[in-house]
Structures are given as structure tokens and as C-alpha cells.
Tab-separated table of C-alpha atoms in Angstrom:
chain	number	residue	atom	x	y	z
A	1	UNK	CA	-46.956	179.041	-156.724
A	2	UNK	CA	-48.876	181.434	-158.960
A	3	UNK	CA	-47.815	183.209	-162.172
A	4	UNK	CA	-47.122	186.458	-160.326
A	5	UNK	CA	-44.591	184.756	-158.028
A	6	UNK	CA	-42.926	183.021	-160.992
A	7	UNK	CA	-42.454	186.238	-162.958
A	8	UNK	CA	-41.601	188.752	-160.239
A	9	UNK	CA	-37.816	188.451	-160.847
A	10	UNK	CA	-38.124	188.653	-164.644
A	11	UNK	CA	-36.820	192.019	-165.886
A	12	UNK	CA	-39.425	194.088	-167.678
A	13	UNK	CA	-38.889	196.660	-170.373
A	14	UNK	CA	-40.874	199.806	-169.816
A	15	UNK	CA	-41.494	202.587	-172.305
A	16	UNK	CA	-38.564	204.565	-170.904
A	17	UNK	CA	-36.145	201.617	-171.033
A	18	UNK	CA	-36.538	200.673	-174.691
A	19	UNK	CA	-33.585	202.872	-175.785
A	20	UNK	CA	-31.206	200.809	-173.645
A	21	UNK	CA	-31.671	197.662	-175.742
A	22	UNK	CA	-28.517	197.183	-177.842
A	23	UNK	CA	-30.134	195.706	-180.942
A	24	UNK	CA	-32.258	198.794	-181.617
A	25	UNK	CA	-30.358	201.382	-183.603
A	26	UNK	CA	-31.065	204.274	-185.906
A	27	UNK	CA	-27.901	203.660	-187.958
A	28	UNK	CA	-26.616	200.815	-190.095
A	29	UNK	CA	-25.251	197.661	-188.494
A	30	UNK	CA	-22.091	195.885	-189.602
A	31	UNK	CA	-20.515	192.602	-188.560
A	32	UNK	CA	-16.857	193.262	-187.763
A	33	UNK	CA	-14.095	190.712	-188.180
A	34	UNK	CA	-10.309	190.453	-188.046
A	35	UNK	CA	-7.813	189.862	-190.851
A	36	UNK	CA	-4.149	190.027	-189.758
A	37	UNK	CA	-4.831	192.318	-186.749
A	38	UNK	CA	-6.912	194.756	-188.856
A	39	UNK	CA	-10.655	195.227	-188.440
A	40	UNK	CA	-13.073	194.965	-191.349
A	41	UNK	CA	-16.861	194.917	-191.515
A	42	UNK	CA	-19.736	193.891	-193.795
A	43	UNK	CA	-23.408	194.863	-193.789
A	44	UNK	CA	-25.030	192.606	-191.208
A	45	UNK	CA	-28.201	192.284	-193.293
A	46	UNK	CA	-26.213	190.257	-195.845
A	47	UNK	CA	-24.893	187.773	-193.255
A	48	UNK	CA	-26.606	184.419	-193.723
A	49	UNK	CA	-24.637	182.636	-191.008
A	50	UNK	CA	-21.264	182.311	-189.305
A	51	UNK	CA	-19.718	178.829	-189.507
A	52	UNK	CA	-16.664	177.343	-187.859
A	53	UNK	CA	-13.791	176.569	-190.224
A	54	UNK	CA	-13.770	173.167	-191.834
A	55	UNK	CA	-11.895	172.371	-195.045
A	56	UNK	CA	-14.279	172.565	-198.037
A	57	UNK	CA	-14.309	170.299	-201.087
A	58	UNK	CA	-11.527	171.505	-203.395
A	59	UNK	CA	-12.241	172.776	-206.918
A	60	UNK	CA	-9.565	171.856	-209.488
A	61	UNK	CA	-7.782	174.737	-211.278
A	62	UNK	CA	-9.381	177.434	-209.120
A	63	UNK	CA	-7.480	180.510	-207.889
A	64	UNK	CA	-5.521	180.035	-204.660
A	65	UNK	CA	-7.978	182.179	-202.672
A	66	UNK	CA	-10.909	179.890	-203.621
A	67	UNK	CA	-10.619	177.207	-200.948
A	68	UNK	CA	-13.446	175.078	-202.383
A	69	UNK	CA	-17.190	174.612	-201.901
A	70	UNK	CA	-19.520	173.410	-199.158
A	71	UNK	CA	-23.069	172.106	-199.275
A	72	UNK	CA	-25.149	174.336	-197.009
A	73	UNK	CA	-28.676	172.944	-196.745
A	74	UNK	CA	-28.730	172.061	-200.447
A	75	UNK	CA	-26.977	175.222	-201.682
A	76	UNK	CA	-23.451	174.887	-203.087
A	77	UNK	CA	-21.470	177.729	-201.498
A	78	UNK	CA	-18.003	178.754	-202.745
A	79	UNK	CA	-15.545	179.472	-199.903
A	80	UNK	CA	-12.982	182.258	-200.433
A	81	UNK	CA	-10.139	183.137	-198.074
A	82	UNK	CA	-10.071	186.942	-197.731
A	83	UNK	CA	-6.438	186.941	-196.541
A	84	UNK	CA	-5.396	185.299	-199.799
A	85	UNK	CA	-7.792	187.357	-201.939
A	86	UNK	CA	-6.407	190.616	-200.509
A	87	UNK	CA	-2.817	189.312	-200.180
A	88	UNK	CA	-2.732	189.987	-196.424
A	89	UNK	CA	-0.157	187.539	-195.094
A	90	UNK	CA	-0.466	183.779	-194.989
A	91	UNK	CA	-3.648	182.281	-193.557
A	92	UNK	CA	-3.567	180.062	-190.509
A	93	UNK	CA	-6.651	178.073	-189.642
A	94	UNK	CA	-7.217	177.930	-185.878
A	95	UNK	CA	-10.126	177.290	-183.543
A	96	UNK	CA	-11.288	180.929	-183.919
A	97	UNK	CA	-11.129	180.935	-187.742
A	98	UNK	CA	-14.648	181.234	-189.128
A	99	UNK	CA	-16.499	181.423	-192.416
A	100	UNK	CA	-18.917	184.322	-192.791
A	101	UNK	CA	-21.589	183.285	-195.278
A	102	UNK	CA	-23.035	186.300	-197.124
A	103	UNK	CA	-26.101	186.338	-199.350
A	104	UNK	CA	-26.743	189.237	-201.697
A	105	UNK	CA	-30.220	189.471	-203.169
A	106	UNK	CA	-30.811	191.259	-206.460
A	107	UNK	CA	-33.764	191.479	-208.819
A	108	UNK	CA	-32.362	188.752	-211.077
A	109	UNK	CA	-30.901	186.302	-208.563
A	110	UNK	CA	-29.298	185.791	-205.179
A	111	UNK	CA	-25.683	184.805	-204.636
A	112	UNK	CA	-24.297	183.113	-201.534
A	113	UNK	CA	-20.548	183.007	-200.866
A	114	UNK	CA	-18.558	182.169	-197.727
A	115	UNK	CA	-15.500	184.177	-196.685
A	116	UNK	CA	-12.797	182.799	-194.385
A	117	UNK	CA	-11.699	185.346	-191.768
A	118	UNK	CA	-9.382	185.135	-188.755
A	119	UNK	CA	-12.147	185.810	-186.205
A	120	UNK	CA	-15.464	187.620	-185.783
A	121	UNK	CA	-15.308	190.642	-183.484
A	122	UNK	CA	-18.550	192.461	-182.821
A	123	UNK	CA	-21.544	194.249	-184.275
A	124	UNK	CA	-20.850	197.874	-185.154
A	125	UNK	CA	-23.593	200.505	-185.244
A	126	UNK	CA	-22.662	203.347	-187.583
A	127	UNK	CA	-24.662	206.321	-188.757
A	128	UNK	CA	-24.142	207.443	-192.328
A	129	UNK	CA	-22.372	210.552	-190.985
A	130	UNK	CA	-19.810	208.287	-189.212
A	131	UNK	CA	-18.726	206.648	-192.476
A	132	UNK	CA	-15.832	208.405	-194.194
A	133	UNK	CA	-14.847	207.923	-197.809
A	134	UNK	CA	-11.741	205.782	-198.106
A	135	UNK	CA	-8.728	207.617	-199.524
A	136	UNK	CA	-7.083	206.049	-202.570
A	137	UNK	CA	-3.733	205.191	-200.995
A	138	UNK	CA	-2.949	201.838	-202.614
A	139	UNK	CA	-3.400	199.587	-199.585
A	140	UNK	CA	-3.744	195.793	-199.569
A	141	UNK	CA	-7.476	195.880	-200.211
A	142	UNK	CA	-8.310	197.140	-203.722
A	143	UNK	CA	-10.341	200.363	-203.670
A	144	UNK	CA	-13.447	198.870	-205.334
A	145	UNK	CA	-13.921	196.530	-202.332
A	146	UNK	CA	-13.931	199.394	-199.805
A	147	UNK	CA	-17.226	201.113	-199.022
A	148	UNK	CA	-15.813	203.435	-196.365
A	149	UNK	CA	-13.987	203.812	-193.054
A	150	UNK	CA	-15.355	204.232	-189.537
A	151	UNK	CA	-13.415	205.402	-186.477
A	152	UNK	CA	-14.097	203.207	-183.445
A	153	UNK	CA	-12.129	204.519	-180.502
A	154	UNK	CA	-8.454	204.423	-181.518
A	155	UNK	CA	-9.107	201.936	-184.333
A	156	UNK	CA	-10.308	202.306	-187.904
A	157	UNK	CA	-12.745	199.738	-189.289
A	158	UNK	CA	-12.773	199.223	-193.064
A	159	UNK	CA	-16.301	198.686	-194.381
A	160	UNK	CA	-16.292	196.274	-197.306
A	161	UNK	CA	-18.696	196.423	-200.252
A	162	UNK	CA	-20.580	193.102	-200.270
A	163	UNK	CA	-21.569	193.408	-203.937
A	164	UNK	CA	-17.929	193.806	-204.985
A	165	UNK	CA	-16.836	190.965	-202.689
A	166	UNK	CA	-19.303	188.606	-204.288
A	167	UNK	CA	-18.020	189.219	-207.817
A	168	UNK	CA	-15.596	186.329	-208.245
A	169	UNK	CA	-13.748	187.936	-211.148
A	170	UNK	CA	-12.945	191.627	-211.777
A	171	UNK	CA	-15.084	191.736	-214.951
A	172	UNK	CA	-18.168	190.807	-212.863
A	173	UNK	CA	-18.097	194.089	-210.921
A	174	UNK	CA	-21.071	196.375	-211.546
């Protein structure tokens, strides 16, 4: 058998087909996830990894939403439960519960924090024109955590500000 026979069934991407590949987009990409039946999203470029839920090492005298820390390849990563942080019902840890580990790079340092969410949904492509400013209506999620809203079919996805999420205390917000 020659190389031509081995590769004849392999799909090829021609110049005209390149637009059909899902990972190529002109807009921003966000990782969407679920908290109490509501959809939220974070900038996918900040996502370090998605881990299955496992109880972290507890930290004494920490706020209830700080579940503890994990050692991720030599980096100590605090784990925060977004349901508890935003006061969105009581968390339940199931087989679909995951930890989204986000890393935010700045000129001075990088910060890595894991966030417990009910489940990961999808990757959302959104152009800047699709993102609407969030109205100040006093919802569960404090306004400084919300970057904007995107309509996806009949649903609204709340885009979260990663920089604000990674500030552990309110006085750390820039």
C-alpha cells in the first residue's frame, strides 16, 4: 500500500473550505459555563485548564466561598466557589462540577485562581458589536464582575470580568 492509498480518505481543507473550521473566528471567544441554570462566560484566553471537582486542601479562617487550595504542577492555586461568591443558591458537587482555572497575566505578575462551576457549556464566539452593556439592576452578581451581556438564541450569557474575579477582596479591584 502506498501513501496515496493511505491518505485518499483523509479530508483535506482547501482554500475555499477554511471558513468552515469552527476554531477560526474574527470575534472574541469565551468559555461558557452554568451556575444555577444561568449561563456565564469568561475570556477563553485566560483559561489555563478545566479540572474535575475534587475537594481542595482547606484554609483555616477563610471566607466560605474559598474552598481551599490545590497544588497544580508546583503552583498553589486558590479554589473559589462562584455560587457561594455570588450568593446563587447552595452548591452541590456532582460528576459534572468542574473547576475552571484562570490565569491573568499583567506587567507585574500573573495570578492563577480556580473557580468551581456547575458545568462547562460551550465556546461562544462574540463580536464586540454583540456585547451589550449590562444594566445596573441589582442582580446576584455585583456589577463590577460583569463585563457585558450577549444574546445567544433565547438565552442571555453574562460575560464576567476576569480581572475583577481574580481580586480576592473588594479593595484589590483596579
